[in-house]
XYZ file of N, CA, C and O in Angstrom:
672
model
N -79.191 57.303 -29.184
C -77.932 57.881 -28.791
C -78.132 58.473 -27.408
O -79.068 59.211 -27.170
N -77.228 58.111 -26.545
C -77.345 58.609 -25.175
C -76.952 60.088 -25.127
O -76.288 60.600 -26.016
N -77.406 60.703 -24.062
C -77.161 62.127 -23.890
C -75.675 62.425 -23.776
O -75.210 63.423 -24.323
N -74.883 61.583 -23.149
C -73.450 61.839 -23.005
C -72.743 61.760 -24.354
O -71.825 62.507 -24.635
N -73.182 60.783 -25.246
C -72.576 60.713 -26.569
C -72.947 61.942 -27.395
O -72.157 62.432 -28.180
N -74.181 62.422 -27.243
C -74.612 63.600 -27.981
C -73.736 64.794 -27.616
O -73.286 65.527 -28.481
N -73.462 65.002 -26.328
C -72.604 66.105 -25.873
C -71.179 65.906 -26.369
O -70.505 66.880 -26.736
N -70.682 64.727 -26.454
C -69.330 64.458 -26.967
C -69.226 64.838 -28.434
O -68.248 65.442 -28.875
N -70.261 64.422 -29.234
C -70.254 64.798 -30.651
C -70.353 66.329 -30.818
O -69.696 66.905 -31.670
N -71.145 66.966 -30.030
C -71.286 68.422 -30.103
C -69.966 69.116 -29.752
O -69.538 70.031 -30.448
N -69.293 68.623 -28.706
C -68.008 69.201 -28.314
C -66.972 69.008 -29.404
O -66.178 69.892 -29.708
N -66.953 67.832 -30.037
C -66.014 67.567 -31.124
C -66.284 68.479 -32.310
O -65.370 69.011 -32.939
N -67.557 68.676 -32.638
C -67.913 69.527 -33.770
C -67.498 70.975 -33.516
O -66.956 71.644 -34.392
N -67.729 71.461 -32.307
C -67.354 72.838 -31.967
C -65.842 72.989 -31.987
O -65.308 73.971 -32.478
N -65.100 71.972 -31.513
C -63.650 72.087 -31.509
C -63.088 72.044 -32.926
O -62.069 72.639 -33.209
N -63.767 71.353 -33.850
C -63.319 71.340 -35.240
C -63.600 72.683 -35.912
O -62.825 73.158 -36.732
N -64.730 73.304 -35.595
C -65.067 74.602 -36.158
C -64.161 75.678 -35.559
O -63.695 76.566 -36.238
N -63.863 75.551 -34.302
C -63.023 76.540 -33.633
C -63.821 77.760 -33.264
O -65.027 77.839 -33.498
N -63.150 78.688 -32.696
C -63.860 79.912 -32.318
C -64.299 80.675 -33.568
O -63.623 80.657 -34.579
N -65.448 81.279 -33.474
C -65.933 82.084 -34.582
C -65.068 83.335 -34.701
O -64.711 83.944 -33.690
N -64.717 83.693 -35.916
C -63.865 84.875 -36.071
C -64.619 86.139 -35.647
O -65.788 86.296 -35.961
N -63.920 86.981 -34.930
C -64.512 88.262 -34.536
C -64.556 89.154 -35.772
O -63.789 88.983 -36.705
N -65.467 90.076 -35.770
C -65.562 91.010 -36.893
C -64.248 91.769 -37.000
O -63.741 92.297 -36.019
N -63.683 91.774 -38.171
C -62.400 92.440 -38.371
C -62.573 93.946 -38.172
O -63.426 94.564 -38.789
N -61.773 94.495 -37.277
C -61.833 95.936 -37.038
C -60.665 96.583 -37.751
O -59.522 96.184 -37.584
N -60.990 97.566 -38.541
C -59.975 98.258 -39.307
C -59.397 99.380 -38.457
O -60.131 100.119 -37.795
N -58.078 99.511 -38.482
C -57.431 100.589 -37.742
C -57.827 101.928 -38.361
O -57.946 102.035 -39.580
N -58.060 102.942 -37.543
C -58.432 104.252 -38.087
C -57.327 104.801 -38.995
O -56.147 104.644 -38.717
N -57.732 105.420 -40.089
C -56.789 106.046 -41.013
C -56.812 107.541 -40.744
O -57.618 108.274 -41.307
N -55.917 108.006 -39.881
C -55.918 109.416 -39.493
C -55.357 110.320 -40.592
O -55.521 111.524 -40.534
N -54.701 109.752 -41.594
C -54.168 110.544 -42.682
C -54.969 110.416 -43.957
O -54.466 110.673 -45.039
N -56.237 110.006 -43.836
C -57.051 109.747 -45.029
C -57.326 111.022 -45.811
O -57.510 112.094 -45.228
N -57.350 110.933 -47.138
C -57.693 112.099 -47.953
C -59.147 112.507 -47.738
O -59.992 111.677 -47.415
N -59.417 113.785 -47.907
C -60.781 114.275 -47.801
C -60.841 115.719 -47.348
O -59.832 116.327 -46.991
N -62.045 116.269 -47.373
C -62.276 117.645 -46.969
C -62.340 117.756 -45.452
O -62.720 116.819 -44.763
N -61.977 118.926 -44.947
C -62.065 119.191 -43.514
C -62.335 120.678 -43.297
O -62.157 121.493 -44.201
N -62.767 121.017 -42.114
C -63.005 122.404 -41.757
C -62.910 122.560 -40.253
O -62.965 121.576 -39.515
N -62.745 123.783 -39.803
C -62.664 123.995 -38.371
C -62.611 125.462 -38.005
O -62.501 126.339 -38.861
N -62.700 125.710 -36.706
C -62.593 127.056 -36.147
C -61.633 127.001 -34.972
O -61.536 125.983 -34.289
N -60.942 128.112 -34.756
C -59.978 128.207 -33.655
C -60.143 129.544 -32.948
O -60.421 130.554 -33.585
N -59.925 129.542 -31.664
C -59.723 130.778 -30.933
C -58.234 131.063 -31.003
O -57.419 130.162 -30.840
N -57.875 132.311 -31.262
C -56.469 132.658 -31.424
C -56.111 133.817 -30.497
O -56.967 134.581 -30.057
N -54.826 133.923 -30.218
C -54.298 135.024 -29.414
C -53.114 135.600 -30.167
O -52.231 134.850 -30.595
N -53.106 136.906 -30.374
C -52.041 137.552 -31.135
C -51.096 138.316 -30.238
O -51.497 139.249 -29.546
N -49.830 137.895 -30.228
C -48.790 138.636 -29.524
C -48.288 139.727 -30.451
O -47.917 139.459 -31.587
N -48.263 140.934 -29.985
C -47.894 142.088 -30.795
C -46.399 142.054 -31.124
O -45.562 141.869 -30.254
N -46.094 142.224 -32.406
C -44.710 142.326 -32.872
C -44.691 143.238 -34.101
O -44.165 142.877 -35.149
N -45.302 144.432 -33.978
C -45.444 145.341 -35.111
C -44.196 146.195 -35.283
O -43.536 146.556 -34.311
N -43.926 146.581 -36.547
C -42.993 147.674 -36.820
C -43.802 148.934 -36.569
O -44.834 149.165 -37.203
N -43.358 149.742 -35.632
C -44.156 150.913 -35.279
C -43.235 152.083 -34.976
O -42.082 151.894 -34.582
N -43.758 153.298 -35.143
C -42.945 154.472 -34.812
C -42.653 154.508 -33.314
O -43.385 153.932 -32.507
N -41.589 155.175 -32.953
C -41.187 155.256 -31.544
C -42.289 155.803 -30.663
O -43.045 156.681 -31.053
N -42.393 155.269 -29.483
C -43.348 155.761 -28.508
C -44.745 155.209 -28.615
O -45.609 155.571 -27.827
N -45.012 154.329 -29.572
C -46.345 153.752 -29.694
C -46.356 152.422 -28.948
O -45.567 151.524 -29.238
N -47.253 152.332 -27.989
C -47.408 151.105 -27.204
C -48.573 150.306 -27.793
O -49.638 150.862 -28.048
N -48.363 148.999 -28.021
C -49.401 148.148 -28.607
C -49.615 146.946 -27.693
O -48.666 146.271 -27.316
N -50.875 146.705 -27.333
C -51.217 145.539 -26.522
C -51.630 144.369 -27.421
O -52.045 144.558 -28.558
N -51.541 143.181 -26.881
C -51.909 141.964 -27.611
C -53.407 141.922 -27.884
O -54.167 142.722 -27.359
N -53.821 140.955 -28.706
C -55.225 140.845 -29.091
C -55.667 139.385 -29.105
O -54.842 138.477 -29.171
N -56.955 139.190 -29.079
C -57.544 137.865 -29.259
C -58.339 137.879 -30.551
O -58.625 138.927 -31.099
N -58.687 136.692 -31.031
C -59.427 136.655 -32.280
C -59.991 135.283 -32.583
O -60.076 134.412 -31.713
N -60.361 135.117 -33.844
C -61.005 133.898 -34.306
C -60.436 133.537 -35.671
O -60.126 134.406 -36.478
N -60.318 132.253 -35.917
C -59.818 131.760 -37.195
C -60.735 130.636 -37.666
O -61.227 129.846 -36.866
N -60.945 130.573 -38.976
C -61.734 129.490 -39.564
C -61.005 129.010 -40.813
O -60.345 129.792 -41.496
N -61.116 127.716 -41.075
C -60.449 127.184 -42.264
C -61.256 126.059 -42.897
O -61.989 125.350 -42.228
N -61.094 125.947 -44.216
C -61.632 124.847 -45.009
C -60.475 124.297 -45.822
O -59.687 125.073 -46.369
N -60.380 122.985 -45.898
C -59.252 122.434 -46.623
C -59.520 121.062 -47.187
O -60.608 120.502 -47.043
N -58.477 120.551 -47.831
C -58.530 119.216 -48.405
C -57.225 118.499 -48.090
O -56.144 119.002 -48.388
N -57.338 117.340 -47.459
C -56.173 116.496 -47.169
C -55.888 115.700 -48.431
O -56.652 114.820 -48.813
N -54.796 116.029 -49.117
C -54.451 115.414 -50.389
C -54.004 113.968 -50.190
O -54.435 113.069 -50.913
N -53.122 113.754 -49.224
C -52.680 112.406 -48.851
C -52.286 112.432 -47.383
O -52.536 113.407 -46.695
N -51.672 111.368 -46.912
C -51.397 111.275 -45.475
C -50.386 112.312 -44.987
O -50.290 112.554 -43.794
N -49.642 112.956 -45.895
C -48.598 113.884 -45.459
C -48.774 115.323 -45.941
O -47.914 116.159 -45.685
N -49.863 115.634 -46.652
C -49.985 116.977 -47.227
C -51.448 117.408 -47.313
O -52.309 116.621 -47.695
N -51.701 118.687 -46.962
C -53.044 119.253 -47.137
C -52.928 120.708 -47.572
O -51.915 121.370 -47.337
N -53.977 121.186 -48.206
C -54.117 122.593 -48.586
C -55.356 123.133 -47.900
O -56.361 122.425 -47.778
N -55.303 124.418 -47.480
C -56.468 124.997 -46.812
C -56.569 126.480 -47.099
O -55.576 127.138 -47.412
N -57.779 126.982 -47.005
C -58.070 128.400 -47.079
C -58.379 128.832 -45.651
O -59.289 128.291 -45.021
N -57.598 129.788 -45.138
C -57.750 130.198 -43.738
C -58.075 131.686 -43.646
O -57.401 132.525 -44.234
N -59.128 131.991 -42.892
C -59.515 133.364 -42.585
C -59.244 133.594 -41.104
O -59.553 132.742 -40.266
N -58.646 134.743 -40.790
C -58.353 135.055 -39.392
C -58.758 136.497 -39.109
O -58.502 137.388 -39.925
N -59.376 136.716 -37.962
C -59.787 138.041 -37.526
C -59.245 138.283 -36.134
O -59.544 137.520 -35.209
N -58.439 139.314 -36.010
C -57.937 139.724 -34.700
C -58.763 140.923 -34.262
O -58.834 141.940 -34.975
N -59.383 140.836 -33.103
C -60.412 141.778 -32.672
C -59.861 143.180 -32.431
O -60.313 144.140 -33.030
N -58.906 143.315 -31.557
C -58.447 144.670 -31.244
C -57.076 144.652 -30.580
O -56.906 144.195 -29.465
N -56.112 145.164 -31.306
C -54.821 145.483 -30.705
C -54.963 146.918 -30.196
O -55.255 147.832 -30.970
N -54.812 147.140 -28.891
C -54.930 148.487 -28.321
C -53.638 149.257 -28.591
O -52.548 148.780 -28.304
N -53.790 150.476 -29.144
C -52.659 151.336 -29.478
C -52.685 152.577 -28.598
O -53.752 153.127 -28.312
N -51.508 153.054 -28.213
C -51.408 154.269 -27.412
C -50.076 154.935 -27.755
O -49.025 154.329 -27.586
N -50.130 156.180 -28.249
C -48.892 156.901 -28.562
C -48.602 157.990 -27.530
O -47.797 158.877 -27.749
N -49.259 157.945 -26.381
C -49.054 158.932 -25.327
C -50.132 160.006 -25.323
O -50.511 160.506 -24.272
N -50.610 160.399 -26.500
C -51.661 161.412 -26.560
C -52.943 160.879 -27.190
O -54.012 161.439 -26.977
N -52.845 159.817 -27.983
C -54.021 159.220 -28.627
C -54.102 157.739 -28.291
O -53.077 157.070 -28.150
N -55.337 157.271 -28.209
C -55.563 155.844 -28.049
C -56.425 155.371 -29.207
O -57.292 156.110 -29.677
N -56.167 154.151 -29.658
C -56.904 153.622 -30.781
C -56.894 152.104 -30.708
O -56.240 151.517 -29.849
N -57.640 151.505 -31.619
C -57.647 150.044 -31.734
C -57.351 149.668 -33.170
O -57.763 150.370 -34.100
N -56.638 148.583 -33.336
C -56.322 148.071 -34.660
C -56.930 146.681 -34.777
O -56.703 145.825 -33.917
N -57.735 146.483 -35.797
C -58.287 145.160 -36.100
C -57.612 144.667 -37.372
O -57.225 145.470 -38.228
N -57.480 143.365 -37.498
C -56.870 142.836 -38.721
C -57.647 141.614 -39.200
O -58.230 140.878 -38.415
N -57.628 141.459 -40.511
C -58.212 140.302 -41.179
C -57.138 139.726 -42.094
O -56.367 140.478 -42.693
N -57.127 138.433 -42.235
C -56.271 137.836 -43.260
C -57.035 136.690 -43.909
O -57.826 136.006 -43.267
N -56.802 136.518 -45.190
C -57.355 135.409 -45.951
C -56.184 134.818 -46.727
O -55.622 135.482 -47.605
N -55.800 133.605 -46.358
C -54.587 133.017 -46.916
C -54.810 131.576 -47.356
O -55.657 130.865 -46.813
N -54.019 131.178 -48.338
C -53.949 129.791 -48.778
C -52.744 129.185 -48.071
O -51.628 129.692 -48.195
N -52.969 128.127 -47.311
C -51.912 127.488 -46.529
C -51.684 126.059 -47.000
O -52.618 125.387 -47.458
N -50.462 125.603 -46.854
C -50.114 124.204 -47.085
C -49.595 123.653 -45.770
O -48.866 124.334 -45.041
N -49.996 122.430 -45.451
C -49.508 121.750 -44.244
C -48.767 120.483 -44.636
O -49.212 119.739 -45.504
N -47.662 120.237 -43.941
C -46.901 119.006 -44.125
C -46.952 118.234 -42.811
O -46.619 118.768 -41.755
N -47.380 116.965 -42.880
C -47.487 116.091 -41.716
C -46.457 114.967 -41.848
O -46.595 114.115 -42.719
N -45.436 114.902 -41.006
C -44.478 113.804 -41.106
C -45.054 112.462 -40.632
O -44.559 111.409 -41.025
N -46.107 112.494 -39.798
C -46.726 111.272 -39.263
C -48.205 111.247 -39.619
O -48.834 112.300 -39.726
N -48.763 110.056 -39.762
C -50.203 109.908 -40.008
C -50.807 109.066 -38.894
O -51.545 108.128 -39.132
N -50.481 109.423 -37.661
C -50.944 108.699 -36.480
C -51.992 109.544 -35.752
O -52.345 110.632 -36.204
N -52.455 109.069 -34.609
C -53.444 109.819 -33.825
C -52.907 111.201 -33.443
O -53.641 112.180 -33.405
N -51.621 111.302 -33.150
C -50.977 112.580 -32.839
C -50.115 112.947 -34.039
O -49.199 112.215 -34.397
N -50.432 114.100 -34.682
C -49.775 114.479 -35.931
C -49.160 115.869 -35.833
O -49.856 116.871 -35.941
N -47.844 115.945 -35.658
C -47.206 117.254 -35.750
C -47.265 117.739 -37.197
O -47.365 116.930 -38.123
N -47.230 119.066 -37.384
C -47.267 119.596 -38.745
C -46.473 120.892 -38.842
O -46.274 121.598 -37.859
N -46.018 121.179 -40.061
C -45.451 122.463 -40.424
C -46.412 123.112 -41.409
O -47.074 122.418 -42.178
N -46.449 124.438 -41.394
C -47.462 125.151 -42.171
C -46.841 126.385 -42.801
O -46.031 127.075 -42.170
N -47.211 126.683 -44.051
C -46.771 127.909 -44.717
C -47.888 128.362 -45.640
O -48.622 127.540 -46.190
N -48.027 129.685 -45.799
C -49.080 130.188 -46.660
C -48.857 131.624 -47.066
O -47.911 132.282 -46.617
N -49.736 132.112 -47.932
C -49.670 133.487 -48.404
C -51.085 133.951 -48.746
O -51.978 133.141 -48.968
N -51.252 135.274 -48.788
C -52.558 135.809 -49.149
C -52.697 137.269 -48.805
O -51.717 138.008 -48.719
N -53.930 137.691 -48.563
C -54.269 139.087 -48.305
C -54.314 139.351 -46.803
O -54.874 138.568 -46.041
N -53.728 140.480 -46.402
C -53.747 140.911 -45.006
C -54.298 142.330 -44.986
O -53.855 143.187 -45.753
N -55.270 142.599 -44.119
C -55.877 143.923 -43.998
C -55.825 144.368 -42.547
O -56.192 143.616 -41.647
N -55.370 145.602 -42.329
C -55.357 146.198 -40.993
C -56.206 147.463 -41.026
O -56.125 148.248 -41.977
N -57.022 147.655 -39.989
C -57.922 148.805 -39.914
C -57.674 149.495 -38.577
O -57.867 148.901 -37.510
N -57.240 150.766 -38.651
C -56.969 151.562 -37.444
C -57.559 152.938 -37.671
O -57.343 153.538 -38.724
N -58.310 153.478 -36.710
C -59.115 154.669 -36.971
C -58.498 156.007 -36.576
O -59.015 157.045 -36.940
N -57.405 156.050 -35.872
C -56.855 157.328 -35.407
C -55.582 157.759 -36.134
O -55.042 158.818 -35.851
N -55.045 156.949 -37.031
C -53.841 157.325 -37.767
C -52.554 157.205 -36.971
O -51.544 157.820 -37.318
N -52.572 156.441 -35.897
C -51.362 156.271 -35.091
C -50.321 155.460 -35.866
O -49.134 155.769 -35.839
N -50.762 154.422 -36.552
C -49.861 153.635 -37.397
C -50.521 153.443 -38.756
O -51.720 153.659 -38.913
N -49.731 153.048 -39.740
C -50.260 152.812 -41.088
C -51.169 151.586 -41.079
O -50.882 150.589 -40.432
N -52.269 151.694 -41.813
C -53.151 150.543 -41.989
C -53.424 150.378 -43.475
O -52.879 151.099 -44.305
N -54.240 149.408 -43.831
C -54.573 149.172 -45.226
C -54.381 147.716 -45.594
O -54.248 146.842 -44.731
N -54.358 147.462 -46.896
C -54.232 146.108 -47.417
C -52.785 145.827 -47.800
O -52.079 146.725 -48.269
N -52.383 144.572 -47.657
C -51.020 144.177 -48.014
C -50.998 142.686 -48.327
O -51.890 141.934 -47.939
N -49.969 142.283 -49.033
C -49.693 140.865 -49.241
C -49.126 140.337 -47.930
O -48.311 140.989 -47.285
N -49.557 139.163 -47.503
C -49.064 138.592 -46.256
C -48.579 137.170 -46.435
O -48.988 136.471 -47.369
N -47.692 136.774 -45.560
C -47.221 135.390 -45.528
C -47.395 134.849 -44.122
O -47.407 135.593 -43.140
N -47.555 133.547 -44.041
C -47.761 132.869 -42.763
C -46.807 131.678 -42.696
O -46.645 130.944 -43.662
N -46.192 131.477 -41.535
C -45.370 130.297 -41.285
C -45.695 129.817 -39.883
O -45.950 130.624 -38.985
N -45.722 128.525 -39.699
C -46.057 128.024 -38.374
C -45.919 126.529 -38.263
O -45.408 125.847 -39.163
N -46.388 126.046 -37.155
C -46.359 124.621 -36.882
C -47.253 124.320 -35.703
O -47.753 125.224 -35.033
N -47.459 123.051 -35.476
C -48.298 122.656 -34.363
C -48.492 121.167 -34.330
O -47.705 120.406 -34.907
N -49.569 120.776 -33.666
C -49.882 119.359 -33.553
C -51.396 119.178 -33.588
O -52.132 119.955 -32.994
N -51.838 118.192 -34.359
C -53.233 117.761 -34.370
C -53.335 116.509 -33.514
O -52.533 115.590 -33.664
N -54.321 116.478 -32.619
C -54.578 115.295 -31.800
C -55.996 114.823 -32.103
O -56.958 115.544 -31.866
N -56.117 113.638 -32.670
C -57.423 113.082 -33.005
C -58.083 112.545 -31.742
O -57.692 111.507 -31.217
N -59.097 113.253 -31.259
C -59.871 112.821 -30.104
C -60.715 111.612 -30.494
O -60.832 110.652 -29.750
N -61.312 111.672 -31.694
C -62.029 110.549 -32.302
C -61.555 110.481 -33.758
O -60.686 111.250 -34.163
N -62.152 109.603 -34.535
C -61.779 109.514 -35.950
C -62.078 110.798 -36.715
O -61.482 111.053 -37.760
N -63.008 111.625 -36.205
C -63.447 112.800 -36.946
C -63.362 114.105 -36.171
O -63.696 115.152 -36.718
N -62.932 114.090 -34.927
C -62.799 115.297 -34.125
C -61.335 115.459 -33.740
O -60.721 114.551 -33.192
N -60.804 116.657 -34.056
C -59.380 116.920 -33.859
C -59.200 118.142 -32.975
O -59.867 119.161 -33.162
N -58.308 118.045 -32.018
C -57.891 119.177 -31.204
C -56.539 119.623 -31.762
O -55.645 118.804 -31.951
N -56.399 120.922 -32.040
C -55.179 121.452 -32.644
C -54.572 122.512 -31.744
O -55.275 123.368 -31.220
N -53.262 122.453 -31.582
C -52.507 123.511 -30.911
C -51.377 123.901 -31.853
O -50.730 123.029 -32.446
N -51.179 125.197 -32.011
C -50.136 125.613 -32.925
C -49.720 127.051 -32.728
O -50.330 127.795 -31.968
N -48.646 127.413 -33.424
C -48.118 128.758 -33.396
C -47.872 129.189 -34.833
O -47.246 128.451 -35.599
N -48.398 130.354 -35.206
C -48.184 130.907 -36.544
C -47.551 132.282 -36.411
O -47.811 133.018 -35.442
N -46.747 132.634 -37.396
C -46.199 133.973 -37.485
C -46.674 134.569 -38.799
O -46.439 133.983 -39.862
N -47.390 135.693 -38.734
C -47.960 136.328 -39.924
C -47.234 137.650 -40.159
O -47.118 138.461 -39.255
N -46.745 137.809 -41.393
C -46.033 139.033 -41.760
C -46.772 139.714 -42.905
O -46.881 139.138 -43.981
N -47.318 140.919 -42.668
C -47.960 141.649 -43.768
C -46.921 142.341 -44.654
O -45.849 142.654 -44.243
């Protein structure tokens, strides 16, 4: 068999086989069920019920959560939040107020895409600690309502921006 016939048969065989199939790539499932956890830096805008003449400055803090994504549109989480120091001043005394909350939250996701807006609601324990008696502190039942957006940077890393309102 001449070399030209050999190349013709090889070309015919390859054209009958066709291109080899590429490895099937599965689209990422951003709404997949499973456990998740995370930490957030938070900023608290002051909106306290307070006696007249008490000035309160905003605070920064930290939040951590552990949760379970039940399905593509719903998750439950346990969220702990610590606000470092709301500065208080009633004209004659200065003090700081720190707060902790531990709440069970539910999130609703209308989309299960790379960018996922969400609504959030929860309830739990809220604790405020203030050392000078300028405002009432102590433990209380608290509720949380909010919303935001999760942006999946990768299949497993998420950037979240959101706004919550916490009422003790």
